[in-house]
CSV table of C-alpha atoms and ligand atoms in Angstrom, one decimal:
chain,number,residue,atom,x,y,z
R,36,UNK,CA,140.1,88.8,181.5
R,37,UNK,CA,142.2,91.5,183.5
R,38,UNK,CA,145.9,89.3,184.5
R,39,UNK,CA,146.1,91.3,187.3
R,40,UNK,CA,144.5,90.4,190.5
R,41,UNK,CA,142.8,93.5,191.9
R,42,UNK,CA,140.9,95.0,194.9
R,43,UNK,CA,137.4,92.9,195.6
R,44,UNK,CA,134.0,95.6,194.6
R,45,UNK,CA,133.4,96.9,198.2
R,46,UNK,CA,130.2,96.2,198.9
R,47,UNK,CA,127.1,98.2,196.5
R,48,UNK,CA,126.4,102.3,197.4
R,49,UNK,CA,123.3,103.4,196.8
R,50,UNK,CA,124.2,106.5,195.9
R,51,UNK,CA,126.9,105.2,193.3
R,52,UNK,CA,125.4,102.2,191.2
R,53,UNK,CA,128.9,101.9,189.1
R,54,UNK,CA,132.5,103.2,189.8
R,55,UNK,CA,135.5,102.1,187.2
R,56,UNK,CA,138.9,102.0,188.2
R,57,UNK,CA,141.8,101.9,186.5
R,58,UNK,CA,140.1,100.6,183.3
R,59,UNK,CA,142.3,99.3,180.6
R,60,UNK,CA,141.6,97.8,177.4
R,61,UNK,CA,144.2,97.0,174.6
R,62,UNK,CA,143.7,95.5,171.4
R,63,UNK,CA,146.8,93.4,170.1
R,64,UNK,CA,147.1,93.9,166.6
R,65,UNK,CA,149.4,93.4,163.5
R,66,UNK,CA,150.2,97.3,163.9
R,67,UNK,CA,151.0,96.8,167.8
R,68,UNK,CA,149.4,97.3,170.7
R,69,UNK,CA,146.1,99.9,170.5
R,70,UNK,CA,146.2,101.5,174.0
R,71,UNK,CA,142.5,102.3,173.4
R,72,UNK,CA,141.8,103.1,177.2
R,73,UNK,CA,144.4,103.3,179.5
R,74,UNK,CA,143.9,103.9,182.9
R,75,UNK,CA,140.4,105.3,183.0
R,76,UNK,CA,138.9,105.4,186.3
R,77,UNK,CA,135.0,107.2,186.8
R,78,UNK,CA,132.0,106.3,188.2
R,79,UNK,CA,128.3,107.0,188.2
R,80,UNK,CA,125.5,107.9,191.0
R,81,UNK,CA,122.4,107.5,190.8
R,82,UNK,CA,119.9,109.9,188.9
R,83,UNK,CA,122.8,111.6,187.6
R,84,UNK,CA,124.2,112.0,184.0
R,85,UNK,CA,127.9,111.8,183.6
R,86,UNK,CA,129.1,112.8,179.8
R,87,UNK,CA,132.2,111.0,178.0
R,88,UNK,CA,133.5,113.4,176.0
R,89,UNK,CA,136.6,114.0,173.8
R,90,UNK,CA,137.7,114.1,170.4
R,91,UNK,CA,137.4,110.9,167.9
R,92,UNK,CA,138.8,107.8,169.0
R,93,UNK,CA,140.0,109.4,172.2
R,94,UNK,CA,139.0,105.6,173.3
R,95,UNK,CA,134.9,106.8,174.7
R,96,UNK,CA,133.5,103.7,173.0
R,97,UNK,CA,135.9,101.6,173.7
R,98,UNK,CA,135.5,102.1,177.5
R,99,UNK,CA,131.3,101.6,177.5
R,100,UNK,CA,131.8,98.7,175.7
R,101,UNK,CA,134.8,97.3,178.5
R,102,UNK,CA,131.7,97.5,181.3
R,103,UNK,CA,129.4,94.8,179.4
R,104,UNK,CA,132.7,93.2,177.4
R,105,UNK,CA,130.7,93.5,174.5
R,106,UNK,CA,134.4,94.8,172.7
R,107,UNK,CA,136.1,92.5,169.6
R,108,UNK,CA,137.7,90.0,171.4
R,109,UNK,CA,140.3,88.8,170.3
R,110,UNK,CA,142.4,91.4,169.4
R,111,UNK,CA,140.9,93.3,172.4
R,112,UNK,CA,141.4,92.7,175.7
R,113,UNK,CA,141.1,94.2,179.3
R,114,UNK,CA,144.1,94.6,180.8
R,115,UNK,CA,143.3,95.6,184.3
R,116,UNK,CA,141.1,97.8,186.5
R,117,UNK,CA,137.7,97.2,187.9
R,118,UNK,CA,134.1,98.1,187.0
R,119,UNK,CA,132.0,97.9,190.1
R,120,UNK,CA,128.4,97.5,190.2
R,121,UNK,CA,126.6,96.9,193.2
R,122,UNK,CA,129.4,95.0,194.8
R,123,UNK,CA,130.0,93.2,191.5
R,124,UNK,CA,133.1,93.6,189.1
R,125,UNK,CA,131.4,94.0,185.8
R,126,UNK,CA,135.1,92.8,184.3
R,127,UNK,CA,135.2,88.9,186.2
R,128,UNK,CA,131.9,88.0,186.2
R,129,UNK,CA,131.2,84.5,184.3
R,130,UNK,CA,129.8,85.3,181.0
R,131,UNK,CA,126.1,83.9,181.6
R,132,UNK,CA,125.6,86.1,184.8
R,133,UNK,CA,127.2,89.4,183.2
R,134,UNK,CA,124.3,88.3,180.5
R,135,UNK,CA,121.8,89.3,183.0
R,136,UNK,CA,122.7,92.8,183.4
R,137,UNK,CA,123.7,93.2,180.1
R,138,UNK,CA,120.3,94.8,178.7
R,139,UNK,CA,118.4,94.2,182.0
R,140,UNK,CA,120.3,95.8,184.3
R,141,UNK,CA,122.4,97.8,182.1
R,142,UNK,CA,121.8,99.1,178.5
R,143,UNK,CA,123.3,100.3,175.4
R,144,UNK,CA,122.6,102.3,172.6
R,145,UNK,CA,125.5,102.0,170.4
R,146,UNK,CA,126.5,104.1,168.4
R,147,UNK,CA,125.7,102.9,164.7
R,148,UNK,CA,122.1,102.5,165.2
R,149,UNK,CA,122.0,101.0,161.9
R,150,UNK,CA,123.8,98.0,162.8
R,151,UNK,CA,121.2,97.3,165.9
R,152,UNK,CA,118.3,96.8,164.6
R,153,UNK,CA,117.3,94.1,161.6
R,154,UNK,CA,116.1,95.5,158.7
R,155,UNK,CA,114.0,91.9,158.1
R,156,UNK,CA,112.2,92.7,160.7
R,157,UNK,CA,109.2,95.4,162.0
R,158,UNK,CA,110.2,97.5,164.8
R,159,UNK,CA,107.8,96.8,166.9
R,160,UNK,CA,107.9,93.5,166.8
R,161,UNK,CA,112.5,93.9,167.7
R,162,UNK,CA,111.5,95.8,170.7
R,163,UNK,CA,108.8,92.8,171.6
R,164,UNK,CA,111.4,90.2,171.3
R,165,UNK,CA,114.0,91.9,174.3
R,166,UNK,CA,110.7,92.6,176.3
R,167,UNK,CA,110.2,89.0,175.7
R,168,UNK,CA,114.1,87.9,176.7
R,169,UNK,CA,114.2,89.6,180.4
R,170,UNK,CA,110.2,89.3,181.4
R,171,UNK,CA,108.4,86.6,181.8
R,172,UNK,CA,105.3,88.3,179.7
R,173,UNK,CA,102.3,86.8,177.0
R,174,UNK,CA,103.1,87.9,173.4
R,175,UNK,CA,99.8,90.6,173.8
R,176,UNK,CA,101.9,92.0,176.8
R,177,UNK,CA,105.3,92.3,175.1
R,178,UNK,CA,103.5,94.0,171.8
R,179,UNK,CA,101.9,97.0,174.4
R,180,UNK,CA,104.6,97.4,176.4
R,181,UNK,CA,106.8,98.4,173.2
R,182,UNK,CA,103.5,100.4,171.9
R,183,UNK,CA,103.7,102.5,175.2
R,184,UNK,CA,107.5,102.4,175.1
R,185,UNK,CA,107.4,103.5,171.5
R,186,UNK,CA,105.1,106.4,172.4
R,187,UNK,CA,107.5,107.2,175.8
R,188,UNK,CA,109.8,108.3,173.1
R,189,UNK,CA,107.7,110.0,171.0
R,190,UNK,CA,107.4,108.2,167.8
R,191,UNK,CA,103.4,109.6,166.6
R,192,UNK,CA,101.1,107.1,166.2
R,193,UNK,CA,103.0,104.3,167.2
R,194,UNK,CA,100.7,101.6,167.4
R,195,UNK,CA,100.8,101.7,163.4
R,196,UNK,CA,104.2,102.2,163.3
R,197,UNK,CA,105.2,99.5,165.3
R,198,UNK,CA,104.1,97.5,161.8
R,199,UNK,CA,106.7,99.8,159.7
R,200,UNK,CA,110.0,98.2,159.0
R,201,UNK,CA,113.6,100.2,160.0
R,202,UNK,CA,113.8,102.0,156.5
R,203,UNK,CA,110.6,103.1,156.7
R,204,UNK,CA,111.9,105.7,159.7
R,205,UNK,CA,113.4,108.4,159.2
R,206,UNK,CA,117.3,108.8,161.6
R,207,UNK,CA,115.6,110.6,164.3
R,208,UNK,CA,113.0,108.2,164.4
R,209,UNK,CA,115.5,105.1,164.3
R,210,UNK,CA,117.0,107.1,167.0
R,211,UNK,CA,114.1,106.8,169.1
R,212,UNK,CA,113.7,103.2,168.6
R,213,UNK,CA,117.1,102.4,169.6
R,214,UNK,CA,116.3,104.6,173.1
R,215,UNK,CA,112.9,102.2,173.3
R,216,UNK,CA,114.7,99.5,172.8
R,217,UNK,CA,117.2,100.2,175.4
R,218,UNK,CA,114.5,100.9,177.8
R,219,UNK,CA,112.4,98.1,177.0
R,220,UNK,CA,113.5,96.7,180.8
R,221,UNK,CA,113.4,99.0,182.5
R,222,UNK,CA,117.7,99.4,182.8
R,223,UNK,CA,118.9,101.1,186.7
R,224,UNK,CA,121.9,102.6,183.6
R,225,UNK,CA,121.5,103.6,180.0
R,226,UNK,CA,125.1,104.1,177.9
R,227,UNK,CA,124.1,106.2,174.8
R,228,UNK,CA,126.4,106.2,172.6
R,229,UNK,CA,126.5,109.3,170.6
R,230,UNK,CA,122.6,109.1,170.8
R,231,UNK,CA,122.4,112.8,169.3
R,232,UNK,CA,125.4,112.6,166.0
R,233,UNK,CA,124.3,113.5,162.7
R,234,UNK,CA,120.7,114.7,163.6
R,235,UNK,CA,119.9,118.0,162.9
R,236,UNK,CA,119.7,120.4,166.0
R,237,UNK,CA,115.6,120.3,166.2
R,238,UNK,CA,115.8,116.5,167.0
R,239,UNK,CA,119.0,116.0,168.7
R,240,UNK,CA,117.3,118.6,171.1
R,241,UNK,CA,113.8,116.3,171.7
R,242,UNK,CA,116.3,113.7,172.4
R,243,UNK,CA,117.7,115.7,174.4
R,244,UNK,CA,114.0,115.9,176.4
R,245,UNK,CA,113.5,112.3,176.2
R,246,UNK,CA,117.6,111.6,177.7
R,247,UNK,CA,116.2,114.3,180.7
R,248,UNK,CA,112.8,113.0,181.2
R,249,UNK,CA,114.6,109.4,181.8
R,250,UNK,CA,116.5,110.6,184.8
R,251,UNK,CA,114.1,112.9,186.2
R,252,UNK,CA,111.2,110.3,186.0
R,253,UNK,CA,112.8,106.9,186.8
R,254,UNK,CA,116.0,108.3,188.6
R,255,UNK,CA,117.9,106.5,185.6
R,256,UNK,CA,121.5,106.6,185.6
R,257,UNK,CA,122.8,107.6,182.5
R,258,UNK,CA,126.6,107.4,180.5
R,259,UNK,CA,126.2,109.6,178.1
R,260,UNK,CA,129.1,109.3,175.2
R,261,UNK,CA,129.6,112.7,172.7
R,262,UNK,CA,132.3,114.6,171.1
R,263,UNK,CA,129.0,117.8,171.3
R,264,UNK,CA,130.3,119.9,174.1
R,265,UNK,CA,127.0,122.1,173.4
R,266,UNK,CA,125.0,118.4,173.8
R,267,UNK,CA,127.1,118.2,177.0
R,268,UNK,CA,126.4,121.5,178.7
R,269,UNK,CA,122.5,121.0,177.8
R,270,UNK,CA,122.2,117.8,180.0
R,271,UNK,CA,125.6,116.8,182.1
R,272,UNK,CA,125.5,116.8,185.7
R,273,UNK,CA,129.1,116.0,185.5
R,274,UNK,CA,131.6,115.5,182.1
R,275,UNK,CA,135.1,113.3,182.3
R,276,UNK,CA,137.1,114.8,179.6
R,277,UNK,CA,139.2,112.3,177.7
R,278,UNK,CA,142.1,112.6,175.5
R,279,UNK,CA,144.4,110.0,173.4
R,280,UNK,CA,142.6,107.1,176.1
R,281,UNK,CA,143.5,108.3,179.3
R,282,UNK,CA,141.1,111.3,181.8
R,283,UNK,CA,142.5,114.6,181.0
R,284,UNK,CA,139.8,116.0,183.6
R,285,UNK,CA,137.0,115.2,185.6
R,286,UNK,CA,134.2,117.0,187.6
R,287,UNK,CA,130.7,118.5,188.0
R,288,UNK,CA,129.9,120.7,184.8
R,289,UNK,CA,129.6,123.6,186.5
R,290,UNK,CA,133.9,123.2,186.7
R,291,UNK,CA,134.1,121.9,183.4
R,292,UNK,CA,132.0,124.7,181.4
R,293,UNK,CA,133.1,127.6,183.7
R,294,UNK,CA,136.5,126.8,185.7
R,295,UNK,CA,138.3,124.3,183.4
R,296,UNK,CA,142.0,123.1,184.3
R,297,UNK,CA,143.4,121.2,181.6
R,298,UNK,CA,144.5,122.9,178.3
R,299,UNK,CA,142.5,120.2,176.6
R,300,UNK,CA,139.5,121.2,178.0
R,301,UNK,CA,139.8,125.0,177.9
R,302,UNK,CA,140.9,124.7,174.2
R,303,UNK,CA,137.3,122.2,173.3
R,304,UNK,CA,135.0,125.1,175.7
R,305,UNK,CA,137.0,127.8,173.8
R,306,UNK,CA,135.9,126.3,170.2
R,307,UNK,CA,132.3,125.3,171.5
R,308,UNK,CA,130.8,127.4,168.4
R,309,UNK,CA,133.3,125.0,166.1
R,310,UNK,CA,131.7,121.7,167.2
R,311,UNK,CA,128.0,121.9,166.1
R,312,UNK,CA,129.3,120.4,162.7
R,313,UNK,CA,129.9,117.6,164.4
R,314,UNK,CA,133.2,116.4,163.4
R,315,UNK,CA,135.2,116.1,166.4
R,316,UNK,CA,137.6,118.5,165.1
R,317,UNK,CA,139.1,121.2,167.3
R,318,UNK,CA,139.6,124.3,165.0
R,319,UNK,CA,141.2,125.9,167.2
R,320,UNK,CA,143.6,123.2,168.3
R,321,UNK,CA,146.5,122.6,165.6
R,322,UNK,CA,147.6,119.0,165.3
R,323,UNK,CA,145.5,115.7,165.2
R,324,UNK,CA,144.6,113.4,167.7
R,325,UNK,CA,147.8,110.8,168.3
R,326,UNK,CA,148.3,107.2,167.4
R,327,UNK,CA,147.0,104.9,170.3
R,328,UNK,CA,150.1,102.5,169.3
R,329,UNK,CA,152.2,105.1,169.9
R,330,UNK,CA,151.1,107.4,171.6
R,331,UNK,CA,153.7,111.4,172.4
R,332,UNK,CA,155.8,109.7,175.8
R,333,UNK,CA,154.5,111.5,179.4
R,334,UNK,CA,151.4,113.3,178.9
R,335,UNK,CA,150.0,112.4,175.9
R,336,UNK,CA,148.9,115.9,174.8
R,337,UNK,CA,151.9,117.9,175.3
R,338,UNK,CA,152.5,118.3,171.7
R,339,UNK,CA,149.3,120.3,170.9
R,340,UNK,CA,149.6,122.3,174.4
R,341,UNK,CA,150.1,125.4,174.5
R,342,UNK,CA,151.4,125.8,177.6
R,343,UNK,CA,153.0,122.7,177.1
R,344,UNK,CA,157.0,123.1,179.8
R,345,UNK,CA,159.1,121.1,177.8
R,346,UNK,CA,161.0,119.9,181.1
R,347,UNK,CA,158.2,117.5,182.3
R,348,UNK,CA,155.3,117.0,179.9
R,349,UNK,CA,156.8,114.9,177.3
R,350,UNK,CA,158.9,112.8,180.3
R,351,UNK,CA,156.6,112.5,183.0
R,352,UNK,CA,153.1,111.0,183.1
R,353,UNK,CA,150.5,113.1,184.8
R,354,UNK,CA,149.0,112.3,188.1
R,355,UNK,CA,145.5,113.2,189.4
R,356,UNK,CA,145.4,116.1,191.1
R,357,UNK,CA,142.1,117.3,193.1
R,358,UNK,CA,141.2,120.9,192.4
R,359,UNK,CA,138.1,120.8,194.8
R,360,UNK,CA,135.2,118.6,195.9
R,361,UNK,CA,134.9,116.3,192.6
R,362,UNK,CA,137.3,118.3,189.9
R,363,UNK,CA,140.4,116.5,189.2
R,364,UNK,CA,142.5,117.1,186.3
R,365,UNK,CA,145.9,115.4,185.1
R,366,UNK,CA,148.2,117.8,184.1
R,367,UNK,CA,151.3,119.5,185.1
R,368,UNK,CA,150.3,122.8,185.7
R,369,UNK,CA,148.8,121.5,188.5
R,370,UNK,CA,151.3,119.7,191.1
D,134,LIG,N1,137.9,96.4,167.2
D,134,LIG,C1,139.6,96.7,167.5
D,134,LIG,N2,140.2,96.2,167.2
D,134,LIG,C2,141.5,97.5,167.1
D,134,LIG,N3,141.9,98.7,166.9
D,134,LIG,C3,140.2,99.2,168.0
D,134,LIG,C4,139.6,98.2,167.8
D,134,LIG,N4,138.1,98.8,168.3
D,134,LIG,C5,138.5,100.4,168.4
D,134,LIG,N5,140.1,100.3,168.3
D,134,LIG,C6,140.6,101.5,168.5
D,134,LIG,O1,140.6,101.9,169.9
D,134,LIG,C7,141.0,104.0,169.8
D,134,LIG,C8,139.4,103.8,170.6
D,134,LIG,O2,138.5,103.7,169.6
D,134,LIG,P1,136.6,104.2,170.1
D,134,LIG,O3,135.9,103.5,168.9
D,134,LIG,O4,137.0,103.9,171.6
D,134,LIG,O5,137.0,106.0,169.9
D,134,LIG,P2,136.0,106.8,170.0
D,134,LIG,O6,136.1,107.7,171.4
D,134,LIG,O7,134.6,106.8,170.5
D,134,LIG,O8,136.0,107.9,168.8
D,134,LIG,P3,134.5,107.8,168.4
D,134,LIG,O9,134.4,110.2,168.8
D,134,LIG,O10,134.8,108.2,166.6
D,134,LIG,O11,133.2,107.4,168.3
D,134,LIG,C9,141.0,103.8,168.5
D,134,LIG,O12,142.3,104.2,168.1
D,134,LIG,C10,140.0,102.3,167.5
D,134,LIG,O13,141.1,102.9,166.1
D,135,LIG,MG1,133.2,106.3,169.2
């Protein structure tokens, strides 16, 4: 639980179901304190897709897991912040109340689909069980709904496939099963952690189509985590770029793609063709992501930044500068 008192959540705002402010999630390890998420803020509007992007290890998954308090604790702990969901702070809700929200109002597709599917249970049965956890339905109703969900995410021959085991599904089909499971209770917010990584281009395109459909037909809000800017270009309404546990820049997809301000975002956009390999490697940026135990002083990006100003960047933490509307950047180039 956060140790510092925070302001109470403002009442529910229909246009913005989720507002995360100054979230800090640290891991207290024998190596030292890993500042995995260090003062991250963002909001998610109804029916929009917000993409959280950044290199491997920058804190995307821990940010998502923090919302539902699903990270390893200990060694992890939420050190400060707020995550207001309809006027309630998810970071402070009693565990049993949070359990009612998890997988019900807010659903998550985890980064590793293998770990979320039980290998010894039939796929349809696993979806049915999830439906029954949250809804008072009969076995037959749950079975029908599971098949309906499998059809909705484009699994051919859904009725028959529902009796197969996970190992009988390909990677792309397993990913669809994960999406079907996350949709089993009609969530208001879907958090999808790298749902298209390791999939080939055609399957990736199909999965993106499913997400777009959910946004449009169900007005679902989607927090989509990826390091693939190509995917971001296809799906994002807004983008939050993270670097070393912090937000570097945020704005609408247009802001980020057509008028990026932070040298890190510019570099990400510049190496877009190199990103399709999906390794999260930024071919055009020398150096590698920093340790989150001892990150560089001042702006964490300064050792790799082509525009570093040695008199300020290594010394002072960059503050938020509003460029326009929703476009904000944390960089000393924009005082
Ligand atoms: N259980 C844990 N114990 C200690 N450190 C952790 C733990 N889980 C995550 N971390 C650290 O938190 C930091 C952020 O990790 P996170 O998984 O959020 O990165 P990510 O941006 O999702 O990366 P990727 O793109 O590879 O999935 C990393 O330095 C990671 O090593
Ligand atoms: Mg991750």
